[in-house]
Short mmCIF file of C-alpha atoms in Angstrom, two decimals:
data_model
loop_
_atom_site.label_atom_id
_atom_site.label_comp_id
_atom_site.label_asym_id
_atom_site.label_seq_id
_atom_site.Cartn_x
_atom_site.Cartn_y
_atom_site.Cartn_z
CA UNK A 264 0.00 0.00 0.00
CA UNK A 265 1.38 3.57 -1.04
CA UNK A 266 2.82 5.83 1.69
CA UNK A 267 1.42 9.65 1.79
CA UNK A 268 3.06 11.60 4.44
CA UNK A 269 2.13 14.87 6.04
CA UNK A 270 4.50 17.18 7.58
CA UNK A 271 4.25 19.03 10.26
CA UNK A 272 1.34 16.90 12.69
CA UNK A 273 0.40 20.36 13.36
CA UNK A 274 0.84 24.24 13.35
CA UNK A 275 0.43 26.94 15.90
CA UNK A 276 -0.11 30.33 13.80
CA UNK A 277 -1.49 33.83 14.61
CA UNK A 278 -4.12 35.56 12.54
CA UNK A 279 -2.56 37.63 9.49
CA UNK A 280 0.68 34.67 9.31
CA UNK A 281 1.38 32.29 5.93
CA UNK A 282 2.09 29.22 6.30
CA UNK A 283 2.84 26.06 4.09
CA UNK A 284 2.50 22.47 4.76
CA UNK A 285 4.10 19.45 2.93
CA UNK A 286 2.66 16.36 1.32
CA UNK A 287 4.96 13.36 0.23
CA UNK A 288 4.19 10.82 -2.15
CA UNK A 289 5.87 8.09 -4.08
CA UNK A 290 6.62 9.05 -7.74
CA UNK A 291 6.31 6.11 -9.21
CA UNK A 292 2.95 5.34 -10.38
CA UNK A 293 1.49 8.54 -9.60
CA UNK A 294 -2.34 9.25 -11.14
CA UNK A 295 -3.69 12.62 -8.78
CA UNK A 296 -2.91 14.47 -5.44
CA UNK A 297 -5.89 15.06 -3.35
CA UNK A 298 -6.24 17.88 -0.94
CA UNK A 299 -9.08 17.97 1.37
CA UNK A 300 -10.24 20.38 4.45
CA UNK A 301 -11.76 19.53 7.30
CA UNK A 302 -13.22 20.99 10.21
CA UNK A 303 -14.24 18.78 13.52
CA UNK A 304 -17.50 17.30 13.07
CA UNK A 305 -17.61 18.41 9.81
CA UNK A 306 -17.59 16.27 6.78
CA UNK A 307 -13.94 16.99 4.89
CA UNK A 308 -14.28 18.82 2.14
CA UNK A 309 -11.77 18.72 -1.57
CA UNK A 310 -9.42 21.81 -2.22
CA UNK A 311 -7.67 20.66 -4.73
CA UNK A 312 -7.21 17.82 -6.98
CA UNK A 313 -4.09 17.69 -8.93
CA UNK A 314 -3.00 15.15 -11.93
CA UNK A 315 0.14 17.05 -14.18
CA UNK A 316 3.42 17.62 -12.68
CA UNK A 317 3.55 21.45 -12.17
CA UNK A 318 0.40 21.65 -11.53
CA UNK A 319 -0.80 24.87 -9.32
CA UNK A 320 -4.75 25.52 -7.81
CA UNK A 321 -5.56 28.29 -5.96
CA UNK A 322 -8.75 28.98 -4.48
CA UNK A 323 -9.28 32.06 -2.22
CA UNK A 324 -5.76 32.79 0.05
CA UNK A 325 -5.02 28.69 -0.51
CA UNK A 326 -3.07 27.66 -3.21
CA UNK A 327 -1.33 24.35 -3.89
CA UNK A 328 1.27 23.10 -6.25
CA UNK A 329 2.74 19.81 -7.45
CA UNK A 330 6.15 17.81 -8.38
CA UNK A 331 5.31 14.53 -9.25
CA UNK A 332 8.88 13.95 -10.57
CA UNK A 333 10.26 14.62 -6.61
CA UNK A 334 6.78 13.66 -5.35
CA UNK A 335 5.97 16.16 -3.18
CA UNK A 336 2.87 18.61 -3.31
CA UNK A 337 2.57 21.43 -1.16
CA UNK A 338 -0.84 23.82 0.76
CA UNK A 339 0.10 27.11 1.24
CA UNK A 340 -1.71 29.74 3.01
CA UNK A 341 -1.65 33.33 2.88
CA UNK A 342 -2.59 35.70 5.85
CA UNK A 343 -4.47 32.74 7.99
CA UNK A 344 -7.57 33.47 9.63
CA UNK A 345 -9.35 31.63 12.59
CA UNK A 346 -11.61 30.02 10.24
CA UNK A 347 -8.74 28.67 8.45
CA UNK A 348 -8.13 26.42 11.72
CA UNK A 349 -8.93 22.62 10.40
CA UNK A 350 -6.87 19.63 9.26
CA UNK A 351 -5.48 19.52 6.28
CA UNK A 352 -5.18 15.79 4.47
CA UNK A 353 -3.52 15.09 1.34
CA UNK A 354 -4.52 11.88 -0.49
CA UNK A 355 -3.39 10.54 -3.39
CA UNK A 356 -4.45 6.54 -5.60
CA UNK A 357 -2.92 3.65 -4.88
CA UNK A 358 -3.67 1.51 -7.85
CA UNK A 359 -6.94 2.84 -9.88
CA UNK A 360 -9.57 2.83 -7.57
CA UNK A 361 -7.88 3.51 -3.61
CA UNK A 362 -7.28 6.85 -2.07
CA UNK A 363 -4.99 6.53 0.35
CA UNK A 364 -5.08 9.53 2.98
CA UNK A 365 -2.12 10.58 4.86
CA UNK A 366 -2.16 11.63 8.50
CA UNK A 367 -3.31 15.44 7.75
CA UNK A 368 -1.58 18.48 9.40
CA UNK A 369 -3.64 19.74 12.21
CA UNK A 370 -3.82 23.96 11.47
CA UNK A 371 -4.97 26.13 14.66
CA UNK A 372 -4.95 30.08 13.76
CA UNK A 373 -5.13 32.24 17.10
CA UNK A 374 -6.83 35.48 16.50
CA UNK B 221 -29.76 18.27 -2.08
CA UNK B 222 -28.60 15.63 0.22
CA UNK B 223 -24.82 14.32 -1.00
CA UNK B 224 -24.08 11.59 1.11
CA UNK B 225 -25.86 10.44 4.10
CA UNK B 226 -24.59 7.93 6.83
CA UNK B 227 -26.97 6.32 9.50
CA UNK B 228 -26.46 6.19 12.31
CA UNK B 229 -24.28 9.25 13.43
CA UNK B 230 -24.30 7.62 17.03
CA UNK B 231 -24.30 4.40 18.47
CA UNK B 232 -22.67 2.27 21.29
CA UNK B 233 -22.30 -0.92 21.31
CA UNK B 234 -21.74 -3.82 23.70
CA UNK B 235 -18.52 -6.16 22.81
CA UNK B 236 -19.97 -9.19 20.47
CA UNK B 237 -22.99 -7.22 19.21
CA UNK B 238 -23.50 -6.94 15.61
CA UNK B 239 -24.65 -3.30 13.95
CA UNK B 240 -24.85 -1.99 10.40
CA UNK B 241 -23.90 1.66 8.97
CA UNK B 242 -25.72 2.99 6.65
CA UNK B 243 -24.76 5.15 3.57
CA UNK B 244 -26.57 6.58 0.78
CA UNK B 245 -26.37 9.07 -2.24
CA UNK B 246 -28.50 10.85 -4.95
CA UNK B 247 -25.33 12.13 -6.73
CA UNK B 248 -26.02 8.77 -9.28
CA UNK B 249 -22.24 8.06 -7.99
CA UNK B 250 -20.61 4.72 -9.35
CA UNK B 251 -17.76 4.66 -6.99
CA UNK B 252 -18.38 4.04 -2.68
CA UNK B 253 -15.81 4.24 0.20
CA UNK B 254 -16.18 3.14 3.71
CA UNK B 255 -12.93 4.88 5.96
CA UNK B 256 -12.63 4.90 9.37
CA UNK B 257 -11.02 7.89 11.48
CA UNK B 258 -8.58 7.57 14.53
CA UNK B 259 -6.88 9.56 16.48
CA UNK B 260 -2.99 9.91 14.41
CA UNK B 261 -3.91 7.29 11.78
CA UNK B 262 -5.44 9.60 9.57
CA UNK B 263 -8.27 8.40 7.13
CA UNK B 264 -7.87 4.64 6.60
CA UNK B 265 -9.93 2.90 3.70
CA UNK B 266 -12.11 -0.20 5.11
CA UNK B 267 -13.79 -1.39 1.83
CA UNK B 268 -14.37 0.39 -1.49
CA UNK B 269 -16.98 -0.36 -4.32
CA UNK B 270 -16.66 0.03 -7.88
CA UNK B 271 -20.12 -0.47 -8.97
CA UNK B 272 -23.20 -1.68 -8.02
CA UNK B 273 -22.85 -5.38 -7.15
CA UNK B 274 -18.91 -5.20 -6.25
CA UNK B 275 -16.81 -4.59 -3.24
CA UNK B 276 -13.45 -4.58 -2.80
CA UNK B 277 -10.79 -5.09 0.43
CA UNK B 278 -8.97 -1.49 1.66
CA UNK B 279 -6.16 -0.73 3.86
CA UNK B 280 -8.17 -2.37 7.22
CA UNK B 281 -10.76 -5.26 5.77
CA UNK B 282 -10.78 -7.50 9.11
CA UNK B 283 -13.95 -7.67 11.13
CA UNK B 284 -16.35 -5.65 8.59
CA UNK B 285 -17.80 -6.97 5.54
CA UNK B 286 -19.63 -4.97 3.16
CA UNK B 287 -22.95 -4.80 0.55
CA UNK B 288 -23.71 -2.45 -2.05
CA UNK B 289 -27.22 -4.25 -3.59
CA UNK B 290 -28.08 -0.91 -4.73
CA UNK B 291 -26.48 1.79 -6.57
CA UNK B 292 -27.09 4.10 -4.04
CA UNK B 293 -26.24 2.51 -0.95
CA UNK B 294 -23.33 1.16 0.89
CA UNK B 295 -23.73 -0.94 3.75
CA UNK B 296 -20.86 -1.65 6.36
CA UNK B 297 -21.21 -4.61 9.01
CA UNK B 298 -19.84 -5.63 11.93
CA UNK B 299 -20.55 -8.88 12.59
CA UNK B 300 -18.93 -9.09 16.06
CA UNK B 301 -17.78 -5.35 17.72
CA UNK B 302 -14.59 -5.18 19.58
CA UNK B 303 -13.64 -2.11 21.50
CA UNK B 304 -10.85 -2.18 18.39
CA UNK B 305 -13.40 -0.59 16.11
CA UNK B 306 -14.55 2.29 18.45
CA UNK B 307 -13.27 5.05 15.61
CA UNK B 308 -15.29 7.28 13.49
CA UNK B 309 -16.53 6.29 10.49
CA UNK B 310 -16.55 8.16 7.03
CA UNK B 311 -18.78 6.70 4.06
CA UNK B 312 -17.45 8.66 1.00
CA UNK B 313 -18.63 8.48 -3.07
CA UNK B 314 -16.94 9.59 -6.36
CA UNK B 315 -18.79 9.72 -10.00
CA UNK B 316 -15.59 8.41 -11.56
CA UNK B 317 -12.32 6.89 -10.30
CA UNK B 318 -10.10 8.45 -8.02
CA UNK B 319 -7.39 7.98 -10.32
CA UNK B 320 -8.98 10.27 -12.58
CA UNK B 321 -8.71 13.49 -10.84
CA UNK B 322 -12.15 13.45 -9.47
CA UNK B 323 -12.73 14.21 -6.05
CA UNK B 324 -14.69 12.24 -3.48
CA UNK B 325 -17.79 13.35 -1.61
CA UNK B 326 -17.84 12.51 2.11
CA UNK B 327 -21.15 12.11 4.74
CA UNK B 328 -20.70 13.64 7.91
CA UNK B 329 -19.53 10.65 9.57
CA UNK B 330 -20.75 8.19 12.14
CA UNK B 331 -19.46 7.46 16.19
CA UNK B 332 -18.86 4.20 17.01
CA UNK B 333 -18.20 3.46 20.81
CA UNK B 334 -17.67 -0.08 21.22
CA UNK B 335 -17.47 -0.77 25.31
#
C-alpha cells in the first residue's frame, strides 16, 4: 500500500501569518494528489485535486502546487484566519480505484 | 440536495454485538468508500466499491464486511464489535475513479463506541 506523508502533525499560527505544509508521495505510479479540508464534526471537504506535474490551484488565500517527478505537493496559506483552523489531508491513488489519505496536518490560527 | 448520508451518526455498542452503517447518495455516484477515522492514523480505507454489485478489500478489511445491492447505498457490518473498532466512520462516493482526478464526496460521519 502507497505511503502519503504529512509534515508538520500540526501548526500553531497567529491571525494575518502564511504558512505552508508538505505532502509526500511516491513518484512512481502517480495518477492525482488530493487535498481535502476539514473541520471537527464536519464532513472533509476537496481543495484541490491535482494530476500534471507542475500543476498549481488556488482557491481564495489557498493555493497548492505539485512535483510529481520529486513527489511532493505542497498547501500554502496566505494571511491565515481563525476560520482557516482545520486539518489539512492530502490523499493521493494507490492503484486505480484507492485513495490513500495521509495523517493530515492539524492547522490552529489564534486570532 | 442531500450528497451523502450515513446512518447512524451515534451508536454504542456492547462487545460481540453486531450493527450496520448505513450510507446513501442521490449524486447517481458509481464509486463508494467506507474509511474509518482515529486519532494519528489519519483516514484509513475499510472497503471500497466500484459499482453496483462489487466490493473490494482497503487498507483495514478484518472484522467488517460490506454490501452495495443498490447503486445508491453502501452498507458496512460488523458482525462481532470489539472495542478495536470504536473510531469514526466516514462513508465517501466519487462519480468516476479516483485515479482520474475526481474528487470524493464525504457524509458527515458516524461514532462508534464499542465498550
Amino acid at each position: 500500500i502507497l505511503n502519503v506523508e504529512q509534515s508538520p502533525q500540526s501548526l500553531h499560527v497567529q491571525e494575518g501569518d502564511s504558512t505552508n505544509f508538505t505532502c509526500s508521495f511516491p513518484s512512481s505510479n502517480f495518477y492525482a494528489l488530493h487535498w481535502y479540508r476539514w473541520e471537527t464534526a464536519k464532513s472533509p471537504e476537496a481543495l484541490f485535486v491535482m494530476t500534471l506535474n507542475g500543476d498549481e490551484k488556488k482557491k481564495g488565500r489557498i493555493s497548492a502546487t505539485l512535483n510529481t517527478k520529486e513527489g511532493y505537493s505542497y498547501l500554502y496559506i496566505k494571511g491565515s484566519q481563525p476560520e482557516d483552523s482545520a486539518t489539512y489531508l492530502c490523499a493521493s491513488p494507490y492503484n486505480t480505484d484507492k485513495l490513500i489519505f495521509g495523517t493530515g496536518t492539524r492547522l490552529q490560527v489564534f486570532p | 440536495n442531500a450528497g451523502v448520508t450515513q446512518t447512524p451518526k451515534f451508536r454504542v455498542l456492547k462487545t460481540g454485538q453486531s450493527m450496520t452503517l448505513l450510507c446513501a447518495q442521490d449524486m447517481n455516484h458509481e464509486y463508494m468508500y467506507w474509511y474509518r477515522q482515529d486519532p494519528g492514523m489519519g483516514l484509513r480505507l475499510i472497503h471500497y466499491s466500484v459499482g453496483e454489485g462489487t466490493t473490494a478489500k482497503g487498507e483495514v478489511p478484518d472484522g467488517y464486511n460490506v454490501s452495495r445491492l443498490k447503486k445508491q447505498n453502501f452498507l458496512l457490518g460488523l458482525e462481532s464489535a470489539a472495542p478495536s473498532q470504536t473510531s469514526v466512520y466516514f462513508c465517501a462516493s466519487s462519480y468516476l475513479p479516483v485515479y482520474s482526478g475526481n474528487t470524493i464526496y464525504f457524509g458527515e460521519g458516524s461514532w462508534l463506541t464499542v465498550v
